[in-house]
mmCIF file of C-alpha atoms and ligand atoms in Angstrom:
data_model
loop_
_atom_site.group_PDB
_atom_site.id
_atom_site.type_symbol
_atom_site.label_atom_id
_atom_site.label_comp_id
_atom_site.label_asym_id
_atom_site.label_seq_id
_atom_site.Cartn_x
_atom_site.Cartn_y
_atom_site.Cartn_z
ATOM 1 C CA MET A 440 55.763 -48.389 13.819
ATOM 2 C CA ALA A 441 59.212 -46.978 12.632
ATOM 3 C CA ALA A 442 62.140 -49.050 13.306
ATOM 4 C CA SER A 443 64.612 -47.906 15.953
ATOM 5 C CA THR A 444 67.607 -45.871 14.189
ATOM 6 C CA SER A 445 70.271 -47.038 16.489
ATOM 7 C CA SER A 446 73.326 -49.372 15.651
ATOM 8 C CA PHE A 447 75.585 -51.190 18.108
ATOM 9 C CA VAL A 448 79.320 -51.321 19.064
ATOM 10 C CA ALA A 449 81.054 -54.068 20.641
ATOM 11 C CA THR A 450 80.022 -54.545 24.256
ATOM 12 C CA GLU A 451 83.196 -54.499 26.262
ATOM 13 C CA PHE A 452 82.949 -54.635 30.051
ATOM 14 C CA ALA A 453 85.687 -55.398 32.718
ATOM 15 C CA ALA A 454 84.770 -56.768 36.120
ATOM 16 C CA ASP A 455 86.916 -56.158 38.873
ATOM 17 C CA ASP A 456 84.671 -57.663 41.328
ATOM 18 C CA PRO A 457 82.284 -60.754 40.541
ATOM 19 C CA ARG A 458 79.488 -58.626 41.773
ATOM 20 C CA PHE A 459 79.568 -56.742 38.587
ATOM 21 C CA HIS A 460 78.349 -59.443 36.584
ATOM 22 C CA ASP A 461 74.828 -59.362 38.485
ATOM 23 C CA LEU A 462 74.426 -56.000 37.252
ATOM 24 C CA LEU A 463 74.709 -56.767 33.591
ATOM 25 C CA LEU A 464 72.274 -58.725 31.318
ATOM 26 C CA PHE A 465 74.345 -61.171 29.292
ATOM 27 C CA ASN A 466 72.216 -60.500 26.220
ATOM 28 C CA ALA A 467 72.137 -56.723 26.334
ATOM 29 C CA GLN A 468 74.281 -54.587 23.906
ATOM 30 C CA MET A 469 75.806 -51.151 23.675
ATOM 31 C CA GLU A 470 73.744 -49.046 21.206
ATOM 32 C CA VAL A 471 74.798 -45.906 19.373
ATOM 33 C CA LEU A 472 71.548 -43.863 19.516
ATOM 34 C CA PHE A 473 72.983 -41.014 17.594
ATOM 35 C CA GLU A 474 76.346 -39.452 16.652
ATOM 36 C CA GLY A 475 77.428 -35.971 15.355
ATOM 37 C CA CYS A 476 77.309 -33.648 18.218
ATOM 38 C CA ARG A 477 79.991 -31.382 19.870
ATOM 39 C CA TRP A 478 79.696 -32.212 23.265
ATOM 40 C CA LEU A 479 76.642 -34.090 25.041
ATOM 41 C CA GLU A 480 75.830 -33.428 28.566
ATOM 42 C CA GLY A 481 72.927 -33.145 30.983
ATOM 43 C CA PRO A 482 70.613 -36.569 29.821
ATOM 44 C CA VAL A 483 67.481 -36.618 31.411
ATOM 45 C CA TRP A 484 64.859 -39.342 30.715
ATOM 46 C CA ILE A 485 61.213 -37.833 30.275
ATOM 47 C CA GLY A 486 59.464 -40.965 30.913
ATOM 48 C CA ASP A 487 55.872 -39.453 30.413
ATOM 49 C CA GLN A 488 56.980 -38.674 27.035
ATOM 50 C CA ASN A 489 59.075 -41.695 26.476
ATOM 51 C CA ARG A 490 61.922 -39.365 25.410
ATOM 52 C CA LEU A 491 65.605 -38.554 26.213
ATOM 53 C CA LEU A 492 66.579 -34.702 26.474
ATOM 54 C CA VAL A 493 70.237 -34.176 26.389
ATOM 55 C CA SER A 494 72.426 -30.998 26.249
ATOM 56 C CA ASP A 495 74.949 -30.481 23.367
ATOM 57 C CA ILE A 496 76.684 -27.499 24.837
ATOM 58 C CA PRO A 497 78.944 -25.911 22.294
ATOM 59 C CA ASN A 498 76.080 -25.970 19.918
ATOM 60 C CA ASP A 499 73.831 -24.197 22.416
ATOM 61 C CA ARG A 500 70.985 -26.480 22.128
ATOM 62 C CA ILE A 501 69.025 -29.262 23.669
ATOM 63 C CA LEU A 502 68.265 -32.342 21.800
ATOM 64 C CA ALA A 503 65.466 -34.970 22.005
ATOM 65 C CA TRP A 504 65.567 -38.787 21.129
ATOM 66 C CA ASP A 505 63.050 -41.143 21.214
ATOM 67 C CA GLU A 506 62.760 -44.871 19.892
ATOM 68 C CA GLU A 507 60.275 -44.123 17.255
ATOM 69 C CA ASN A 508 61.351 -40.800 15.886
ATOM 70 C CA GLY A 509 65.060 -40.804 16.409
ATOM 71 C CA LEU A 510 66.815 -37.275 16.916
ATOM 72 C CA SER A 511 65.216 -33.782 17.078
ATOM 73 C CA VAL A 512 65.898 -30.440 18.363
ATOM 74 C CA PHE A 513 64.145 -29.523 21.514
ATOM 75 C CA ARG A 514 65.422 -25.983 21.749
ATOM 76 C CA HIS A 515 67.683 -24.000 19.978
ATOM 77 C CA ARG A 516 69.624 -21.012 21.836
ATOM 78 C CA ALA A 517 69.124 -22.774 25.157
ATOM 79 C CA GLY A 518 71.660 -20.806 26.833
ATOM 80 C CA TYR A 519 74.668 -23.186 26.791
ATOM 81 C CA PRO A 520 72.751 -26.089 28.777
ATOM 82 C CA ASN A 521 74.825 -28.334 30.685
ATOM 83 C CA GLY A 522 73.325 -30.686 33.656
ATOM 84 C CA GLN A 523 69.715 -31.461 33.588
ATOM 85 C CA THR A 524 66.940 -33.047 35.676
ATOM 86 C CA ARG A 525 63.071 -32.784 36.734
ATOM 87 C CA ASP A 526 61.884 -31.207 39.720
ATOM 88 C CA ARG A 527 58.893 -33.119 41.717
ATOM 89 C CA GLN A 528 56.297 -31.809 39.450
ATOM 90 C CA GLY A 529 58.216 -33.081 36.397
ATOM 91 C CA ARG A 530 59.354 -29.701 35.146
ATOM 92 C CA LEU A 531 62.750 -29.614 33.313
ATOM 93 C CA LEU A 532 65.464 -28.250 35.302
ATOM 94 C CA THR A 533 68.621 -26.968 33.040
ATOM 95 C CA CYS A 534 71.762 -25.720 34.275
ATOM 96 C CA SER A 535 72.718 -22.927 31.818
ATOM 97 C CA HIS A 536 76.365 -21.531 31.526
ATOM 98 C CA GLY A 537 75.091 -18.530 29.048
ATOM 99 C CA HIS A 538 72.373 -17.215 31.461
ATOM 100 C CA ARG A 539 74.750 -18.144 34.465
ATOM 101 C CA ALA A 540 71.511 -19.583 35.972
ATOM 102 C CA LEU A 541 69.342 -22.657 36.939
ATOM 103 C CA LEU A 542 66.219 -22.573 34.443
ATOM 104 C CA ARG A 543 62.999 -24.029 34.862
ATOM 105 C CA THR A 544 60.771 -25.000 32.035
ATOM 106 C CA GLU A 545 57.232 -24.534 33.227
ATOM 107 C CA HIS A 546 54.674 -26.846 31.993
ATOM 108 C CA SER A 547 53.369 -23.920 29.584
ATOM 109 C CA GLY A 548 56.719 -24.112 28.038
ATOM 110 C CA ARG A 549 57.845 -20.874 29.331
ATOM 111 C CA VAL A 550 61.417 -20.925 30.737
ATOM 112 C CA VAL A 551 62.052 -18.989 34.009
ATOM 113 C CA ARG A 552 65.049 -18.439 35.567
ATOM 114 C CA LEU A 553 64.929 -19.905 39.036
ATOM 115 C CA VAL A 554 68.226 -18.835 40.669
ATOM 116 C CA ASP A 555 70.926 -16.325 39.229
ATOM 117 C CA SER A 556 72.804 -14.867 41.995
ATOM 118 C CA PHE A 557 73.635 -15.587 45.389
ATOM 119 C CA GLU A 558 74.198 -12.669 48.231
ATOM 120 C CA GLY A 559 73.772 -10.171 45.267
ATOM 121 C CA GLU A 560 76.485 -11.393 42.956
ATOM 122 C CA PRO A 561 75.863 -13.662 39.942
ATOM 123 C CA LEU A 562 76.418 -17.220 39.898
ATOM 124 C CA ASN A 563 79.406 -18.731 37.954
ATOM 125 C CA THR A 564 78.028 -21.449 35.538
ATOM 126 C CA PRO A 565 75.677 -24.128 36.972
ATOM 127 C CA ASN A 566 76.922 -27.530 35.879
ATOM 128 C CA ASP A 567 74.890 -29.926 37.348
ATOM 129 C CA VAL A 568 71.559 -30.343 39.321
ATOM 130 C CA VAL A 569 69.830 -33.169 41.044
ATOM 131 C CA VAL A 570 66.538 -33.114 43.367
ATOM 132 C CA LYS A 571 66.089 -34.487 46.631
ATOM 133 C CA ARG A 572 62.751 -36.081 47.520
ATOM 134 C CA ASP A 573 61.683 -33.121 49.934
ATOM 135 C CA GLY A 574 61.749 -30.901 46.571
ATOM 136 C CA THR A 575 64.944 -28.931 47.285
ATOM 137 C CA ILE A 576 67.070 -28.523 44.123
ATOM 138 C CA TRP A 577 71.042 -28.955 44.709
ATOM 139 C CA PHE A 578 73.239 -27.689 41.947
ATOM 140 C CA SER A 579 77.081 -26.972 41.508
ATOM 141 C CA ASP A 580 78.418 -23.618 40.371
ATOM 142 C CA PRO A 581 82.016 -24.287 39.348
ATOM 143 C CA LEU A 582 83.755 -21.571 37.068
ATOM 144 C CA TYR A 583 84.403 -23.883 34.161
ATOM 145 C CA GLY A 584 81.798 -22.221 31.610
ATOM 146 C CA LEU A 585 83.489 -18.778 32.208
ATOM 147 C CA VAL A 586 87.094 -19.487 31.058
ATOM 148 C CA ASN A 587 86.438 -19.889 27.524
ATOM 149 C CA ASP A 588 84.317 -19.142 24.520
ATOM 150 C CA PHE A 589 83.411 -22.898 23.677
ATOM 151 C CA GLU A 590 80.919 -23.330 26.495
ATOM 152 C CA GLY A 591 79.114 -19.931 27.198
ATOM 153 C CA GLY A 592 81.623 -17.171 26.723
ATOM 154 C CA ARG A 593 84.659 -15.988 28.646
ATOM 155 C CA ARG A 594 83.543 -13.795 31.731
ATOM 156 C CA SER A 595 84.800 -12.963 35.160
ATOM 157 C CA SER A 596 83.875 -14.788 38.346
ATOM 158 C CA ARG A 597 82.146 -12.846 41.265
ATOM 159 C CA GLN A 598 81.586 -16.007 43.382
ATOM 160 C CA PRO A 599 83.838 -18.945 44.501
ATOM 161 C CA ALA A 600 82.885 -22.349 43.306
ATOM 162 C CA ARG A 601 80.298 -24.023 45.248
ATOM 163 C CA VAL A 602 77.482 -26.652 45.902
ATOM 164 C CA TYR A 603 74.030 -24.676 46.683
ATOM 165 C CA ARG A 604 70.671 -25.999 48.145
ATOM 166 C CA PHE A 605 67.563 -23.983 46.532
ATOM 167 C CA ASP A 606 64.316 -24.438 48.237
ATOM 168 C CA PRO A 607 61.406 -23.540 45.805
ATOM 169 C CA ARG A 608 59.117 -23.397 48.680
ATOM 170 C CA ASP A 609 60.503 -20.500 50.180
ATOM 171 C CA GLY A 610 63.098 -19.073 47.536
ATOM 172 C CA SER A 611 66.082 -19.709 49.873
ATOM 173 C CA LEU A 612 69.418 -20.523 48.692
ATOM 174 C CA ARG A 613 72.063 -21.988 50.868
ATOM 175 C CA ALA A 614 75.664 -22.447 50.223
ATOM 176 C CA MET A 615 76.456 -26.069 51.198
ATOM 177 C CA THR A 616 80.266 -26.367 50.563
ATOM 178 C CA GLN A 617 83.384 -24.101 50.956
ATOM 179 C CA PRO A 618 86.160 -23.611 48.445
ATOM 180 C CA ALA A 619 88.460 -25.342 51.167
ATOM 181 C CA GLN A 620 86.354 -28.355 50.574
ATOM 182 C CA VAL A 621 85.917 -28.532 46.928
ATOM 183 C CA VAL A 622 87.168 -25.941 44.436
ATOM 184 C CA GLY A 623 85.581 -27.433 41.325
ATOM 185 C CA PRO A 624 82.157 -28.952 42.186
ATOM 186 C CA ASN A 625 80.848 -30.845 39.161
ATOM 187 C CA GLY A 626 78.425 -34.022 39.039
ATOM 188 C CA LEU A 627 76.193 -34.594 42.004
ATOM 189 C CA ALA A 628 74.024 -37.447 43.245
ATOM 190 C CA PHE A 629 72.216 -38.777 46.695
ATOM 191 C CA SER A 630 72.645 -42.001 47.853
ATOM 192 C CA PRO A 631 69.594 -43.938 47.645
ATOM 193 C CA ASP A 632 68.782 -43.183 51.494
ATOM 194 C CA GLU A 633 69.707 -39.256 50.832
ATOM 195 C CA ARG A 634 72.144 -39.811 53.832
ATOM 196 C CA LEU A 635 75.097 -38.970 51.549
ATOM 197 C CA LEU A 636 75.838 -36.438 48.858
ATOM 198 C CA TYR A 637 78.306 -37.620 46.192
ATOM 199 C CA VAL A 638 80.176 -34.556 44.438
ATOM 200 C CA VAL A 639 82.543 -35.020 41.752
ATOM 201 C CA GLU A 640 85.647 -32.533 42.413
ATOM 202 C CA THR A 641 87.128 -31.669 39.057
ATOM 203 C CA GLY A 642 89.483 -28.849 40.268
ATOM 204 C CA ALA A 643 90.168 -25.285 39.779
ATOM 205 C CA PRO A 644 89.991 -24.362 35.863
ATOM 206 C CA GLU A 645 93.730 -22.657 36.109
ATOM 207 C CA ASP A 646 95.005 -25.619 37.651
ATOM 208 C CA PRO A 647 97.195 -27.816 35.331
ATOM 209 C CA ASP A 648 97.249 -30.767 37.376
ATOM 210 C CA PRO A 649 94.209 -30.645 39.303
ATOM 211 C CA GLU A 650 93.003 -33.455 42.053
ATOM 212 C CA ARG A 651 89.966 -34.746 40.470
ATOM 213 C CA ARG A 652 88.020 -37.414 42.631
ATOM 214 C CA ILE A 653 84.485 -38.079 43.847
ATOM 215 C CA LEU A 654 83.656 -37.070 47.515
ATOM 216 C CA ALA A 655 81.049 -38.073 49.698
ATOM 217 C CA PHE A 656 79.473 -35.547 52.179
ATOM 218 C CA ASP A 657 77.052 -36.636 55.095
ATOM 219 C CA LEU A 658 73.761 -34.786 55.361
ATOM 220 C CA GLU A 659 73.438 -32.812 58.660
ATOM 221 C CA GLU A 660 70.590 -30.920 60.306
ATOM 222 C CA GLY A 661 67.993 -32.692 58.196
ATOM 223 C CA GLY A 662 69.807 -31.811 54.773
ATOM 224 C CA LEU A 663 70.534 -28.104 55.956
ATOM 225 C CA SER A 664 74.104 -28.649 56.018
ATOM 226 C CA LEU A 665 77.051 -31.032 55.106
ATOM 227 C CA GLY A 666 79.645 -32.513 57.018
ATOM 228 C CA GLU A 667 83.574 -32.586 56.132
ATOM 229 C CA PRO A 668 83.864 -34.548 52.912
ATOM 230 C CA ARG A 669 85.570 -37.705 52.637
ATOM 231 C CA LEU A 670 87.385 -39.319 49.689
ATOM 232 C CA PHE A 671 84.769 -41.932 48.029
ATOM 233 C CA HIS A 672 86.528 -42.817 44.919
ATOM 234 C CA THR A 673 89.022 -41.689 42.276
ATOM 235 C CA ILE A 674 88.156 -42.343 38.676
ATOM 236 C CA SER A 675 91.162 -43.673 36.431
ATOM 237 C CA PRO A 676 91.600 -43.633 33.514
ATOM 238 C CA GLY A 677 90.461 -40.102 32.923
ATOM 239 C CA PHE A 678 88.095 -38.588 35.642
ATOM 240 C CA ALA A 679 84.517 -38.204 36.753
ATOM 241 C CA ASP A 680 82.116 -35.469 35.567
ATOM 242 C CA GLY A 681 78.518 -36.645 35.997
ATOM 243 C CA LEU A 682 77.329 -39.690 38.026
ATOM 244 C CA ARG A 683 74.302 -41.506 38.773
ATOM 245 C CA VAL A 684 73.315 -44.147 41.616
ATOM 246 C CA ASP A 685 71.243 -47.319 41.442
ATOM 247 C CA GLU A 686 68.844 -48.653 43.577
ATOM 248 C CA GLN A 687 71.152 -50.720 45.465
ATOM 249 C CA GLY A 688 73.361 -47.837 45.958
ATOM 250 C CA ASN A 689 76.149 -48.615 43.430
ATOM 251 C CA VAL A 690 77.570 -45.371 41.726
ATOM 252 C CA TRP A 691 77.692 -45.213 38.121
ATOM 253 C CA SER A 692 80.256 -42.650 37.260
ATOM 254 C CA SER A 693 81.780 -40.946 33.928
ATOM 255 C CA ALA A 694 85.230 -41.885 33.304
ATOM 256 C CA GLY A 695 87.911 -41.642 30.597
ATOM 257 C CA ASP A 696 87.174 -44.991 28.956
ATOM 258 C CA GLY A 697 83.463 -45.387 29.587
ATOM 259 C CA VAL A 698 81.401 -45.873 32.806
ATOM 260 C CA HIS A 699 82.692 -46.967 35.865
ATOM 261 C CA CYS A 700 80.647 -48.717 38.637
ATOM 262 C CA ILE A 701 81.560 -48.219 42.090
ATOM 263 C CA ALA A 702 80.145 -50.195 45.264
ATOM 264 C CA PRO A 703 79.090 -48.092 48.038
ATOM 265 C CA ASP A 704 82.051 -48.872 50.107
ATOM 266 C CA GLY A 705 84.119 -47.216 47.329
ATOM 267 C CA HIS A 706 85.612 -50.100 45.486
ATOM 268 C CA ARG A 707 85.203 -50.311 41.745
ATOM 269 C CA LEU A 708 82.985 -53.368 40.792
ATOM 270 C CA GLY A 709 83.841 -52.938 36.971
ATOM 271 C CA ARG A 710 83.639 -50.876 33.884
ATOM 272 C CA LEU A 711 81.616 -50.391 30.776
ATOM 273 C CA ARG A 712 83.671 -49.465 27.716
ATOM 274 C CA THR A 713 82.511 -47.029 25.253
ATOM 275 C CA PRO A 714 84.539 -45.663 22.003
ATOM 276 C CA GLN A 715 84.346 -42.191 23.382
ATOM 277 C CA ARG A 716 85.188 -40.851 26.822
ATOM 278 C CA VAL A 717 81.991 -39.954 28.570
ATOM 279 C CA ALA A 718 80.807 -36.863 30.323
ATOM 280 C CA ASN A 719 77.455 -37.672 31.935
ATOM 281 C CA LEU A 720 74.832 -40.536 32.230
ATOM 282 C CA CYS A 721 71.386 -41.228 33.398
ATOM 283 C CA PHE A 722 69.046 -43.772 33.843
ATOM 284 C CA GLY A 723 65.768 -44.280 32.087
ATOM 285 C CA GLY A 724 63.289 -46.261 30.229
ATOM 286 C CA ASP A 725 60.030 -47.786 31.393
ATOM 287 C CA ASN A 726 61.828 -49.678 34.413
ATOM 288 C CA CYS A 727 64.556 -47.146 34.807
ATOM 289 C CA ASN A 728 67.100 -50.025 33.878
ATOM 290 C CA ARG A 729 68.588 -48.387 30.795
ATOM 291 C CA LEU A 730 71.630 -46.577 31.166
ATOM 292 C CA PHE A 731 71.965 -43.399 28.437
ATOM 293 C CA ILE A 732 75.699 -42.628 28.237
ATOM 294 C CA CYS A 733 76.913 -39.306 27.040
ATOM 295 C CA GLY A 734 79.887 -39.913 24.916
ATOM 296 C CA TRP A 735 81.799 -36.855 23.619
ATOM 297 C CA SER A 736 79.876 -36.560 20.442
ATOM 298 C CA ALA A 737 77.683 -39.804 20.338
ATOM 299 C CA MET A 738 74.982 -41.051 22.648
ATOM 300 C CA TYR A 739 75.085 -44.556 23.918
ATOM 301 C CA ALA A 740 72.876 -46.821 25.709
ATOM 302 C CA ILE A 741 72.806 -50.076 27.205
ATOM 303 C CA HIS A 742 69.835 -52.096 29.326
ATOM 304 C CA LEU A 743 71.281 -53.074 32.718
ATOM 305 C CA ASN A 744 70.232 -55.695 35.492
ATOM 306 C CA THR A 745 69.977 -53.103 38.078
ATOM 307 C CA ARG A 746 67.604 -49.895 38.201
ATOM 308 C CA GLY A 747 68.479 -46.314 38.878
ATOM 309 C CA VAL A 748 67.032 -44.511 41.828
ATOM 310 C CA ARG A 749 63.769 -43.592 40.995
ATOM 311 C CA HIS A 750 63.438 -39.975 40.440
ATOM 312 C CA PRO A 751 61.314 -38.202 42.679
ATOM 313 C CA ALA A 752 58.844 -36.977 39.859
ATOM 314 C CA MET A 753 58.361 -40.673 38.826
ATOM 315 C CA PRO A 754 57.015 -42.586 41.968
HETATM 316 MG MG1 LIG B 1510 79.443 -31.635 34.823
#
């Protein structure tokens, strides 16, 4: 068996609330799994393959990492991939800036465009994606991948930024937010009971001083509509991008100095510090208790004393 190739950095945490200590393991350390990327995003744990997939957006590739073999390239020319998850059948879903589409990798390996337009106009650049237990696929579609040549290529927008709900059972696509509610929808996560959808607002790309915050929406009409958003939390330092929820309903959010953990009541419980700012994260490992953290150019991981909400594809 090959030894793990990871190294360690000093594990720094800062508790704002004593409850934070209950979520940590005193003898777990922050590992550096690999380095040398340009901008890591879209981490997704593939339990049945015992590996992590993660997007490296400007390098237009999806990377694969596993404990035994380390790092490899899963897909070149991946369509400037961003957020990723799996559907209820375990198929990989990838937000693609390059294709302005939500992509699905079939079990055969063939990649199909699942969604690439709304009301006859192309999407902007799907950014992050989450699957509800009923199999519906929710994704954000801000303009960020259209405004420069670093993450997909400069092009014009034909839609306002929105969050969408795609139902693969009947192919229907519904706009779930309006521009008056959120102008730069980014990371998404459901509360464990799926009564709430957290949406990260990172602002309009042309806004020099955007109001960046995490919003909470109530699901209404059995998940066919959302109520008015309310402020859940404002990350500082830095801002939130991707986020995940643990089994107790705590929100683990990307931040300028690492990962912040926020209780369901919106109060910050504590912070895990990383050497680089963080764009996204996911839970994984056999027990879903290992947090994989996308630093800007390096991948970190740490075991926690809590578990991520089990993905619907992994009962
Ligand atoms: Mg994002």
